[in-house]
Coordinates of C-alpha atoms in Angstrom, one line a residue:
X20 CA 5.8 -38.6 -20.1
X21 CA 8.0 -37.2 -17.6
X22 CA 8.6 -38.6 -14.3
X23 CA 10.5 -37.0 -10.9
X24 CA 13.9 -38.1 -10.2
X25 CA 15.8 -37.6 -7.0
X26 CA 18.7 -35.5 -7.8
X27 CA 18.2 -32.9 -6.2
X28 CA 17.1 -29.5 -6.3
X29 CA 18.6 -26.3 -7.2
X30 CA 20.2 -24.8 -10.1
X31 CA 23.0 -27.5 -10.0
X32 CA 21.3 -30.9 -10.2
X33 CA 20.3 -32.2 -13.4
X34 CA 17.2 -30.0 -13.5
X35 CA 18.7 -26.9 -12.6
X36 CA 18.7 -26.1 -15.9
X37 CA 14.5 -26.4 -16.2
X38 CA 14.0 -25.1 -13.2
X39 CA 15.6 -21.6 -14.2
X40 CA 13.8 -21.6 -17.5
X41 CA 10.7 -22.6 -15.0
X42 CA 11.7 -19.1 -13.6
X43 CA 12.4 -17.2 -16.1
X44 CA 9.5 -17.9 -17.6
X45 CA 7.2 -16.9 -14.2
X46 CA 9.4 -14.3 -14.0
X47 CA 8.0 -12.9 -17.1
X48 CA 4.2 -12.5 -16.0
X49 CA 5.4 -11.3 -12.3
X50 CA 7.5 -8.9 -14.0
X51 CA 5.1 -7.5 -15.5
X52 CA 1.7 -7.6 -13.1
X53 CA 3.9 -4.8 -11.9
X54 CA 5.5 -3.1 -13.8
X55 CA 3.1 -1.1 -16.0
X56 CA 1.3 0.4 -13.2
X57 CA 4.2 2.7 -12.3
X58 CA 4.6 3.7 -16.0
X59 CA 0.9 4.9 -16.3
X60 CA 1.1 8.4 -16.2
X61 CA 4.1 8.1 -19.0
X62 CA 1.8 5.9 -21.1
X63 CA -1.1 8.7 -20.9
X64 CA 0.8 11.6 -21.8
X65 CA 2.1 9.9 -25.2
X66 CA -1.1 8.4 -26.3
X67 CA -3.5 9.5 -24.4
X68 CA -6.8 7.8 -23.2
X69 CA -7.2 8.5 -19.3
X70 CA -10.8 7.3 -19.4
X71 CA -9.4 3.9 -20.7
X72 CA -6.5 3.0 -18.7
X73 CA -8.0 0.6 -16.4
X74 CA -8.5 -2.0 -19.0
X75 CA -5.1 -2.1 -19.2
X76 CA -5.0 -4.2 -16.2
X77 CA -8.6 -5.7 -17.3
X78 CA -8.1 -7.0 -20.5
X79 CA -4.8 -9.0 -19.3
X80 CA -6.4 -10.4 -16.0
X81 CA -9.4 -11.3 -18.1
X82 CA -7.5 -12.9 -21.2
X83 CA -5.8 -14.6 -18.3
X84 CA -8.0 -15.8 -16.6
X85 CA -10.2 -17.1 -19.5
X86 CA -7.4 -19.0 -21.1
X87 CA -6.3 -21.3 -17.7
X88 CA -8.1 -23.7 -17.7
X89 CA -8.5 -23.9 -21.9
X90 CA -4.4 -24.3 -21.7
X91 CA -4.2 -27.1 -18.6
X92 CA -6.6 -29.3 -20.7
X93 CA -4.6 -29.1 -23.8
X94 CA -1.4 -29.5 -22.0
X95 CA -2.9 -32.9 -20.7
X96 CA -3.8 -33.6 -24.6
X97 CA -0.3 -32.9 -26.4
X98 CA 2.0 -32.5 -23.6
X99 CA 3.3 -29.2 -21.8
X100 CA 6.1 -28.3 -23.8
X101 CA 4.2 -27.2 -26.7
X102 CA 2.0 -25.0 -24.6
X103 CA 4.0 -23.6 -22.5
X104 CA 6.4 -22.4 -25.8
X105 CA 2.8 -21.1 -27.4
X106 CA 2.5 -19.1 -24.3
X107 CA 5.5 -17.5 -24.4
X108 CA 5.2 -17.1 -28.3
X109 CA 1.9 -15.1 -27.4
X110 CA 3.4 -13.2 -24.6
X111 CA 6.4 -12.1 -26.5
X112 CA 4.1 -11.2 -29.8
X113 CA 1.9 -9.4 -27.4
X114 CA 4.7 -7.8 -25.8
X115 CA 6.2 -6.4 -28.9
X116 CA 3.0 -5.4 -30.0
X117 CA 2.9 -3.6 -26.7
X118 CA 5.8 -2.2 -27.6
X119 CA 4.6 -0.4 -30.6
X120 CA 1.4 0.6 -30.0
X121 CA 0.3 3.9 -31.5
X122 CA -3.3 4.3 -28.9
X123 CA -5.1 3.6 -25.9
X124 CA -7.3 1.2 -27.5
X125 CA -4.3 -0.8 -29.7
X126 CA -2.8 -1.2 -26.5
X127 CA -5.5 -2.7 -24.4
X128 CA -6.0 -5.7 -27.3
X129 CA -2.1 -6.2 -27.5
X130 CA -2.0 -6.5 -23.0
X131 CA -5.0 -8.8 -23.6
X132 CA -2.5 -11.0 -26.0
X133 CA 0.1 -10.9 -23.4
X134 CA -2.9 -12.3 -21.1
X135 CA -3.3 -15.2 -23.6
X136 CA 0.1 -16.1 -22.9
X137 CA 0.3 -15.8 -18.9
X138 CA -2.5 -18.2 -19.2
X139 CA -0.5 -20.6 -20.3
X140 CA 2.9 -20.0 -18.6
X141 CA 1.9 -19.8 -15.1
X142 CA -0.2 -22.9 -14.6
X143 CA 1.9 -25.0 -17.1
X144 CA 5.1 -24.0 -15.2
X145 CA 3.9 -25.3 -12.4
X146 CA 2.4 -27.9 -14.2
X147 CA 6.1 -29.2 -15.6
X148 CA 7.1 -28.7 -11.7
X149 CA 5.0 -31.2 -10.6
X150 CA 6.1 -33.6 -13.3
X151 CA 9.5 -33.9 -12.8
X152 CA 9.9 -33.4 -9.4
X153 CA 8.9 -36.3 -6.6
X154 CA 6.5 -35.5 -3.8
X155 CA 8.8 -34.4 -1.5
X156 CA 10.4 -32.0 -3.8
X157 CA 7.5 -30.1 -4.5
X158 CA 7.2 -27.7 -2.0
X159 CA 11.0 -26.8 -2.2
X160 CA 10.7 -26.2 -5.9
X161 CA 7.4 -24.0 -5.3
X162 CA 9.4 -21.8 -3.3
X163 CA 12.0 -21.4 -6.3
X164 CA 9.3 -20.6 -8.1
X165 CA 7.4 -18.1 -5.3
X166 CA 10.9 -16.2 -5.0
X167 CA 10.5 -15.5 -8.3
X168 CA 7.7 -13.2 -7.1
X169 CA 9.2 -11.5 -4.1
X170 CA 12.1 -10.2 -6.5
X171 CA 9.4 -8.8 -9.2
X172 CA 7.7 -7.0 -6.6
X173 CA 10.9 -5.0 -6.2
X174 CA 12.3 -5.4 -9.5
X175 CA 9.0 -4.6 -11.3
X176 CA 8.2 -1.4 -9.5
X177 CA 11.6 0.0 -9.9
X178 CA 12.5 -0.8 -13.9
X179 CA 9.3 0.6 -14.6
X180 CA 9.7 3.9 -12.6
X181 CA 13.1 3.9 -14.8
X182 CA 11.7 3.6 -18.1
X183 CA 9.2 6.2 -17.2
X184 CA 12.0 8.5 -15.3
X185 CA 13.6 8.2 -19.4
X186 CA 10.8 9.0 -21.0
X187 CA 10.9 5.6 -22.5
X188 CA 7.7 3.8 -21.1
X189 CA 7.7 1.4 -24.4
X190 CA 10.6 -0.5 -23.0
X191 CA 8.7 -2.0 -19.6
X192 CA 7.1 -4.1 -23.0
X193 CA 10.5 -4.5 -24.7
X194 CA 12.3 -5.2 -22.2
X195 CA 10.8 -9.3 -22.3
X196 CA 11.9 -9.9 -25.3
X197 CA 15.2 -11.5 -24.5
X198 CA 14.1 -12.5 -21.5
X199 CA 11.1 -14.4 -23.6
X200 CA 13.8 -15.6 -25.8
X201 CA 16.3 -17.1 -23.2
X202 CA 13.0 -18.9 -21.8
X203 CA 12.2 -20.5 -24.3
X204 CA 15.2 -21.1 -25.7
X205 CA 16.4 -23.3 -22.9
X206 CA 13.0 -25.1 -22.6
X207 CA 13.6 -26.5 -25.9
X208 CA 17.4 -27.4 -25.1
X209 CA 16.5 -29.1 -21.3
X210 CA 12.7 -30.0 -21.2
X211 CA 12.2 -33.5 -22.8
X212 CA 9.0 -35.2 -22.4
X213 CA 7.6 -38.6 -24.3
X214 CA 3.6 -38.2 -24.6
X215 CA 1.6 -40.7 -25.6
X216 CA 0.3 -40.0 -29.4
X217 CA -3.1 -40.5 -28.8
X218 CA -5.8 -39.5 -31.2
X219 CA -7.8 -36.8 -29.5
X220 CA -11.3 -35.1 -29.8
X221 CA -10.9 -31.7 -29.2
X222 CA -14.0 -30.1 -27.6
X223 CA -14.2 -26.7 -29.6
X224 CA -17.8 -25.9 -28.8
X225 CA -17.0 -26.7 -25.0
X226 CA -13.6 -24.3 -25.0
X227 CA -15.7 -21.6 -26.9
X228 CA -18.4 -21.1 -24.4
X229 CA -16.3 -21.4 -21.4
X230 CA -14.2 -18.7 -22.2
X231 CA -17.0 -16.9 -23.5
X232 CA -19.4 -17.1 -20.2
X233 CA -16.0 -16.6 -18.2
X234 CA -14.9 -13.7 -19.9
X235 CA -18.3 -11.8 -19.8
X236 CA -19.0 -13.2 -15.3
X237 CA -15.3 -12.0 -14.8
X238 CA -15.9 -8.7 -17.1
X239 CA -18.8 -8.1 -15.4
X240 CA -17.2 -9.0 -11.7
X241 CA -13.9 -6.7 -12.4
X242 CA -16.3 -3.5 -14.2
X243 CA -19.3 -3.5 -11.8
X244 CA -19.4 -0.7 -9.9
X245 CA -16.3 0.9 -11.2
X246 CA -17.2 1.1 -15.5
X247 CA -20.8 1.2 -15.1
X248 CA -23.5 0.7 -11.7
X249 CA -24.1 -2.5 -10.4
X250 CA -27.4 -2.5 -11.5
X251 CA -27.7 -0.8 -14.6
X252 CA -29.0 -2.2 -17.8
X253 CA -25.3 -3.2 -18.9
X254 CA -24.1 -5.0 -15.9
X255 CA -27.5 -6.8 -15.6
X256 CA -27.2 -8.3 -19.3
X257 CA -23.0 -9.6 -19.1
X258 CA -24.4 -11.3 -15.6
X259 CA -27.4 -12.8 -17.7
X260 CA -25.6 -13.8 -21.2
X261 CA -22.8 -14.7 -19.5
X262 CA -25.1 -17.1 -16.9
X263 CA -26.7 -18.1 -19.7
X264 CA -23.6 -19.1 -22.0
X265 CA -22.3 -21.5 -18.7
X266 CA -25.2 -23.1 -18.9
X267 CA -25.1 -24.5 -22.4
X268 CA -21.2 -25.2 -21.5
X269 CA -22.3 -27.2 -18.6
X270 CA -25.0 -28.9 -20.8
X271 CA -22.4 -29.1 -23.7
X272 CA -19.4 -31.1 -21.5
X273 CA -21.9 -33.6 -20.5
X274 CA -21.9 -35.0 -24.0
X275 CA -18.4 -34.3 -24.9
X276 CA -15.8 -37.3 -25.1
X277 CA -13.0 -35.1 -24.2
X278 CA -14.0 -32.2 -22.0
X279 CA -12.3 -29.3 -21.6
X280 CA -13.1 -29.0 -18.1
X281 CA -14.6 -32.8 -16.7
X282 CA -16.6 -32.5 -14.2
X283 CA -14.7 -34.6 -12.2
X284 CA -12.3 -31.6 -11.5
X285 CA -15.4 -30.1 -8.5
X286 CA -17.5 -33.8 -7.7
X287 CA -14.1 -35.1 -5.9
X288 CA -13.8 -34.0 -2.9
X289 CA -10.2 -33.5 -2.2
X290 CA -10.1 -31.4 -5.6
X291 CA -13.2 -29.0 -5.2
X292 CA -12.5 -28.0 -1.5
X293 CA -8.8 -27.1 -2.5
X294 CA -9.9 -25.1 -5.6
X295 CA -12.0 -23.3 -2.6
X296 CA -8.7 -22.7 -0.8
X297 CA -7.2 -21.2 -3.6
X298 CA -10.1 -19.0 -4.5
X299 CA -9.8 -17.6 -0.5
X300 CA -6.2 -17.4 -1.6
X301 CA -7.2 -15.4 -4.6
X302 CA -9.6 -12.9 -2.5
X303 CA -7.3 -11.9 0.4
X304 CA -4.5 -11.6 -1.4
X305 CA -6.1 -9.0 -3.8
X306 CA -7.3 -7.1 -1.1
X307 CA -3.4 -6.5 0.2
X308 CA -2.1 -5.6 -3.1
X309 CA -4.8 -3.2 -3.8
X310 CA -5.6 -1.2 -0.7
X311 CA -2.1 -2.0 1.6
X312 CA -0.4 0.9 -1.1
X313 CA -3.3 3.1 -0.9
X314 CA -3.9 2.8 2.8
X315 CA -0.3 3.7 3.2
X316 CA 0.0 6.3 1.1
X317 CA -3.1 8.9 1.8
X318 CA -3.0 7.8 5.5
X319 CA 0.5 8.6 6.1
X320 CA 1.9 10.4 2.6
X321 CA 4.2 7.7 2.1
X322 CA 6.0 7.5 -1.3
X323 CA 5.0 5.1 -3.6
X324 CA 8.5 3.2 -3.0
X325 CA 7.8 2.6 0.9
X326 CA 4.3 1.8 0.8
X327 CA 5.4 -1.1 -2.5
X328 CA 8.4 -2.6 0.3
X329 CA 5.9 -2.5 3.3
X330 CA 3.8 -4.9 0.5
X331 CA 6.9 -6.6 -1.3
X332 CA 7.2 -7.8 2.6
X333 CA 3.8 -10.3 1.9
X334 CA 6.0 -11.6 -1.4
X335 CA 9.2 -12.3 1.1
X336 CA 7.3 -14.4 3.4
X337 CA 5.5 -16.7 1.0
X338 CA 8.7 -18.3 -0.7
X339 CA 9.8 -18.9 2.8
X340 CA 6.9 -21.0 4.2
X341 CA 6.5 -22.3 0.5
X342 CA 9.9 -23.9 0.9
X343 CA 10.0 -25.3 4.2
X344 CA 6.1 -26.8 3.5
X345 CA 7.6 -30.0 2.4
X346 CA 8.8 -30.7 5.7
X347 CA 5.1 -30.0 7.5
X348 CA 2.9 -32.0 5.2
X349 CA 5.5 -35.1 5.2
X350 CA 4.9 -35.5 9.1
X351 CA 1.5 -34.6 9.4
X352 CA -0.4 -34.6 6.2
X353 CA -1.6 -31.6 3.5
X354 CA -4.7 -30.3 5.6
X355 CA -2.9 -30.0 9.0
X356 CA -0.7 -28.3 7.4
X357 CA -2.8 -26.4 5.7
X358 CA -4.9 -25.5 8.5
X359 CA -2.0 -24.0 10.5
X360 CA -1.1 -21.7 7.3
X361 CA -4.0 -20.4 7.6
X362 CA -4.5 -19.6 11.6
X363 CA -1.3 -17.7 10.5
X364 CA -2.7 -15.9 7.7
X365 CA -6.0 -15.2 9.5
X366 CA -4.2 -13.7 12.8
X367 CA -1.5 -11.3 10.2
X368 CA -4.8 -9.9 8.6
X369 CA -6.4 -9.5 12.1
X370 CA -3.6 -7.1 13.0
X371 CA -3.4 -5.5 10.1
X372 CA -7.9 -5.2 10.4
X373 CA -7.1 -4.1 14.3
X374 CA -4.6 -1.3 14.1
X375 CA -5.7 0.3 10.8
X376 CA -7.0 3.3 13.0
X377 CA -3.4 3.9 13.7
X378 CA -1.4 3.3 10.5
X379 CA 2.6 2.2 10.5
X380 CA 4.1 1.2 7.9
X381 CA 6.8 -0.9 10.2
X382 CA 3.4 -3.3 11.7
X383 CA 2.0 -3.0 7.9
X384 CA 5.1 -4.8 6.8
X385 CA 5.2 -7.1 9.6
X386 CA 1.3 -8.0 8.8
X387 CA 2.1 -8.4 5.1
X388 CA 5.1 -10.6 5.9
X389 CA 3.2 -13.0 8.5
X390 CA 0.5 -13.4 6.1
X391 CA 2.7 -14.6 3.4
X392 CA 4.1 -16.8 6.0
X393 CA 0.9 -18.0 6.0
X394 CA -0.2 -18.3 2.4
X395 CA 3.0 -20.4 1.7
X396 CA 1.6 -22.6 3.5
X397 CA -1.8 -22.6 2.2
X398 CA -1.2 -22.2 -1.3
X399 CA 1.5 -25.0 -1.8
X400 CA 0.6 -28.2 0.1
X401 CA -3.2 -27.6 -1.1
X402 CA -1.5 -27.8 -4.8
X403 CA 0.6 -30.5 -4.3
X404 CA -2.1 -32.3 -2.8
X405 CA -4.6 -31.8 -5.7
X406 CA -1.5 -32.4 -8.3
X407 CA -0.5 -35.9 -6.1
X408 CA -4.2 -36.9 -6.3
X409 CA -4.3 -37.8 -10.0
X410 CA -1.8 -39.0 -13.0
X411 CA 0.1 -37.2 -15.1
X412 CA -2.7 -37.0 -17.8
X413 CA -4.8 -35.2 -15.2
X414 CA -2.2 -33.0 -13.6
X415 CA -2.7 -30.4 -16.2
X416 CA -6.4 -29.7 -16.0
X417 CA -5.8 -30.0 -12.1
X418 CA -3.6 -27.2 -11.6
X419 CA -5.0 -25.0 -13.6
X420 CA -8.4 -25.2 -12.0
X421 CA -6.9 -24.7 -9.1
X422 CA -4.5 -21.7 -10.9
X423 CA -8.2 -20.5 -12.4
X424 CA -9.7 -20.5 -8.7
X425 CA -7.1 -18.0 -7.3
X426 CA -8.2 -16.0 -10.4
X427 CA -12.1 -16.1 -10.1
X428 CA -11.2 -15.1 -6.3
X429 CA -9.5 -12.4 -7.1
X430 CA -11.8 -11.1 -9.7
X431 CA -14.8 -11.0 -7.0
X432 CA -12.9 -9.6 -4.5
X433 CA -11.8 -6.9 -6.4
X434 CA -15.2 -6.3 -7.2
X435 CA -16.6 -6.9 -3.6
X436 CA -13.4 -4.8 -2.1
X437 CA -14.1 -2.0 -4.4
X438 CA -17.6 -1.6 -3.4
X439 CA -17.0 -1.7 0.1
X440 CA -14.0 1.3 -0.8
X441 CA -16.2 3.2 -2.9
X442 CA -18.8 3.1 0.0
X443 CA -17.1 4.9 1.9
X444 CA -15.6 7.1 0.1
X445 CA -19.0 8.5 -1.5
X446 CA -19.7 9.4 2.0
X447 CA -17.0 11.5 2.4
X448 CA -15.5 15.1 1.4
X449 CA -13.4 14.9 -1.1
X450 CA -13.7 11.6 -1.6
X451 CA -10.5 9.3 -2.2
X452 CA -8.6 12.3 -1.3
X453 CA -9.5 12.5 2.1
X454 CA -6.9 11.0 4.4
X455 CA -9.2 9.9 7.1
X456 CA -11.5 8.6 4.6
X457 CA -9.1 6.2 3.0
X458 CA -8.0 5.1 6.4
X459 CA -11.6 4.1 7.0
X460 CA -12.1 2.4 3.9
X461 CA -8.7 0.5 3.4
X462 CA -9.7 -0.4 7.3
X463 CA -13.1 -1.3 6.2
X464 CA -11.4 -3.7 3.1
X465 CA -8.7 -5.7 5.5
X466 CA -11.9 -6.7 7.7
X467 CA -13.2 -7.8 4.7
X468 CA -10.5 -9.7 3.7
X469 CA -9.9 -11.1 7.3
X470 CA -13.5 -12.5 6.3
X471 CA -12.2 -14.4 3.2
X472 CA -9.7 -15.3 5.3
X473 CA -12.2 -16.8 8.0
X474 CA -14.4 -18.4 5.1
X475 CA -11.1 -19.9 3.9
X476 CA -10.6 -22.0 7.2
X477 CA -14.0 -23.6 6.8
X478 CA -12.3 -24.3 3.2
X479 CA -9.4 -26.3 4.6
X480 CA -11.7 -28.1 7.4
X481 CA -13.8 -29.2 4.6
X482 CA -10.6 -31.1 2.8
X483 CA -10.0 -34.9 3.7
X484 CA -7.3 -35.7 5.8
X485 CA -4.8 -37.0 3.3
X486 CA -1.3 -37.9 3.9
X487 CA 2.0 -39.0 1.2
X488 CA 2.3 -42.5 0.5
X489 CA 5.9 -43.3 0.4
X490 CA 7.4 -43.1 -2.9
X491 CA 10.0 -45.4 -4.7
X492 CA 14.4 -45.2 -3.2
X493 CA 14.8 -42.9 -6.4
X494 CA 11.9 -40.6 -5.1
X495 CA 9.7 -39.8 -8.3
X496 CA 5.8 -41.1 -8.4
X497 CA 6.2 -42.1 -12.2
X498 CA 3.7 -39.6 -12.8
X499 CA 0.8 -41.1 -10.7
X500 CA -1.1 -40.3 -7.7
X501 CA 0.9 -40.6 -4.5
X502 CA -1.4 -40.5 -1.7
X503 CA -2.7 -43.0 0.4
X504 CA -6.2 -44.8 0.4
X505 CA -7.5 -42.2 2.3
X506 CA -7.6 -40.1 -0.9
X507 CA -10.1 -42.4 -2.5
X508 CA -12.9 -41.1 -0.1
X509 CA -12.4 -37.9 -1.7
X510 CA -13.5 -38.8 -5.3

């Protein structure tokens, strides 16, 4: 297996040459969380299918989402090399499907095989990050790897508003095939990793009925209220089957010998309270990327390109606490530091909450950047904690529960955001299309988020007060848990 080394970090040390496939390969899935949106109207006109172009956002976030925690259990099993190059396999099948597909409906199951293959990518990149960097390393690497997201959210926007300018929407799609390529490509030339060849029990039955009860609680979480009522016949039977289905998984993994998802992962202490974190994490920061656009643009008729800077300002901040967190949780442990990422992130969505009566895009930005100031250092030491708490043939399951967290937040707070929007918005005259209207309701959704916000706090008080043991002169944990006794009160 692969253990941290202290040679530094950046593109010229030893693993510079993993760490910018790392990014290439998160590039591709921040890429393209972005990109398609602004090509929409292109896609529409060529194939038609208005009605159906939500799911083109659904049936990734759900294949997505589903897949996590399915992918950090295998990667435990066979190593991460192998999954990670399966994910980009998928994505890159998926994206030349994409890239060729003749209707709506062919192209909602090819962006739900791209999905399959973010599942894998994202949690196993950072996965491979927290093999083969030590425990001080971590954070600085993180913030590589969250830079990668503040460029996207620029970059993303503007390639696909020039594809569509051209008439060529196919290419936001074709456009990751090199990029897919060059990814994996170096993976196979830098990433070496010695797993032990273990005869394993693969728990089908157990994989089968998580992503199945997932997929229908998240379906029904992301469509409520917006593909069919809340309490109609249809939403009430996904909540059921899908209830039902976690059930039998739960009652399944009990007698599995190799569990996809041991229930270890929740019991300890240290590990469920910072999935929790990461599910607030999830919650608030899908409440910025959906409404801080809108909210800007019907309250102020600001173009599209403004109102995705004032945002691409939340996706500046967070690589630059992300890569100073190192130095905070060091000195005073994960949950202090923690805890003051958070007082940040709760007082930038209080401003942004308080002066949404009186929209600016300048004190927009400067919300959105303080709380990714915040979230960087949330989001990262509460990771690294949870990844330092266990060896390496742990790590994998551990970060992508804690990946599949953020997700499940998300997916509920789109689905509690949206009602709160829609609302308000059934109350008014015209609807979405009234500009005091969609100041009240964006206002109404930041005070909801400054909630998950709040409720996140209780999160991070909730964690044990763990700190970094010292590691070895050459700096890497040899793949085992580097924290200090304290951490055993957690499990």
């Amino acid at each position: 297996m692969p253990t941290a080394r202290a040679q530094g970090v950046g593109f010229r040390s030893e693993r510079g040459p993993i760490l910018i496939s790392l990014m290439l390969a998160t590039g591709l899935v921040a890429i393209d969380s972005t990109i398609v949106a602004t090509a929409v109207p292109s896609i529409v006109r060529d194939i038609g299918g208005f009605e159906s172009f939500p799911w083109l956002f659904s049936a990734y976030l759900l294949a997505q989402a589903v897949s996590v925690p399915i992918y950090g259990k295998l990667s435990d099993m066979v190593g991460r090399k192998p999954i990670i190059l399966a994910g980009i396999g998928l994505f890159l099948l998926g994206s030349v499907l994409c890239g060729i597909a003749w209707s709506m409906p062919a192209l909602i199951g090819f962006r739900a095989l791209q999905g399959l293959g973010a599942g894998a990518v994202l949690p196993v990149s950072i996965t491979i990050a927290g093999d083969i960097y030590s425990l001080e390393e971590r954070a600085k690497v993180q913030g590589y790897l969250a830079s990668v997201w503040a460029v996207s959210s620029v970059v993303g926007p503007s390639l696909g508003g020039i594809f569509a300018a051209l008439g060529f929407w196919r290419g936001i799609f074709l456009v990751n095939i090199p990029l897919c390529m060059l990814a994996g490509w170096m993976l196979v030339r830098t990433l070496h990793e010695n797993v032990d060849r273990a005869k394993h029990r693969v728990d089908y039955a157990g994989a089968a009925l998580l992503a199945a009860s997932l997929g229908l609680l998240i379906l029904g979480a992301l469509e409520g209220g917006q593909g069919w009522a809340w309490n109609s016949p249809v939403s009430i039977g996904i909540f059921a089957v899908g209830g039902v289905l976690l059930v039998l998984f739960l009652m399944v993994e009990r007698r599995a010998a190799e569990p996809v998802l041991p229930s270890w992962v929740v019991s300890r202490r240290l590990l469920g309270t910072t999935a929790l974190v990461s599910f607030g994490v999830g919650a608030v920061l899908i409440g910025l990327t959906s409404y801080v656009p809108t909210f800007l643009e019907g309250a102020l008729a600001s173009s599209p390109l403004v109102a995705g800077l004032a945002l691409a300002a939340l996706t500046v901040g967070w690589p630059i606490s992300a890569s100073q967190a190192g130095r905070f949780y060091l000195r005073i442990g994960f949950k202090a530091t923690a805890l003051i990422g958070i007082s940040i992130t709760v007082a930038g969505l209080a401003v942004l909450a308080l002066t949404s009566a009186g929209p600016s895009v300048t004190l927009v930005a400067v919300s959105c950047f303080v709380v990714g100031l915040g979230l960087g250092l949330v989001a990262t030491p509460t990771l690294i904690a949870a990844q330092s708490s266990v060896s390496w043939n742990e790590r994998g399951v551990v970060t992508s529960t804690n990946m599949f967290a953020r997700s499940i937040g998300s997916a509920l707070g789109v689905a509690v955001f949206g009602a709160v929007a829609n609302a308000i918005y059934g109350g008014a005259a015209g609807g979405g299309g009234n500009g005091p209207a969609v100041v009240a309701a964006s206002g109404a959704v930041f005070v909801a988020a400054l909630a998950a916000g709040v409720l996140t706090v209780a999160a991070v008080l909730a964690m044990p007060a763990v700190r970094a043991a010292n590691t070895d002169a050459a700096g890497g944990d040899g793949g085992e848990p580097v924290l200090t006794d304290a951490e055993d009160s957690s499990r």
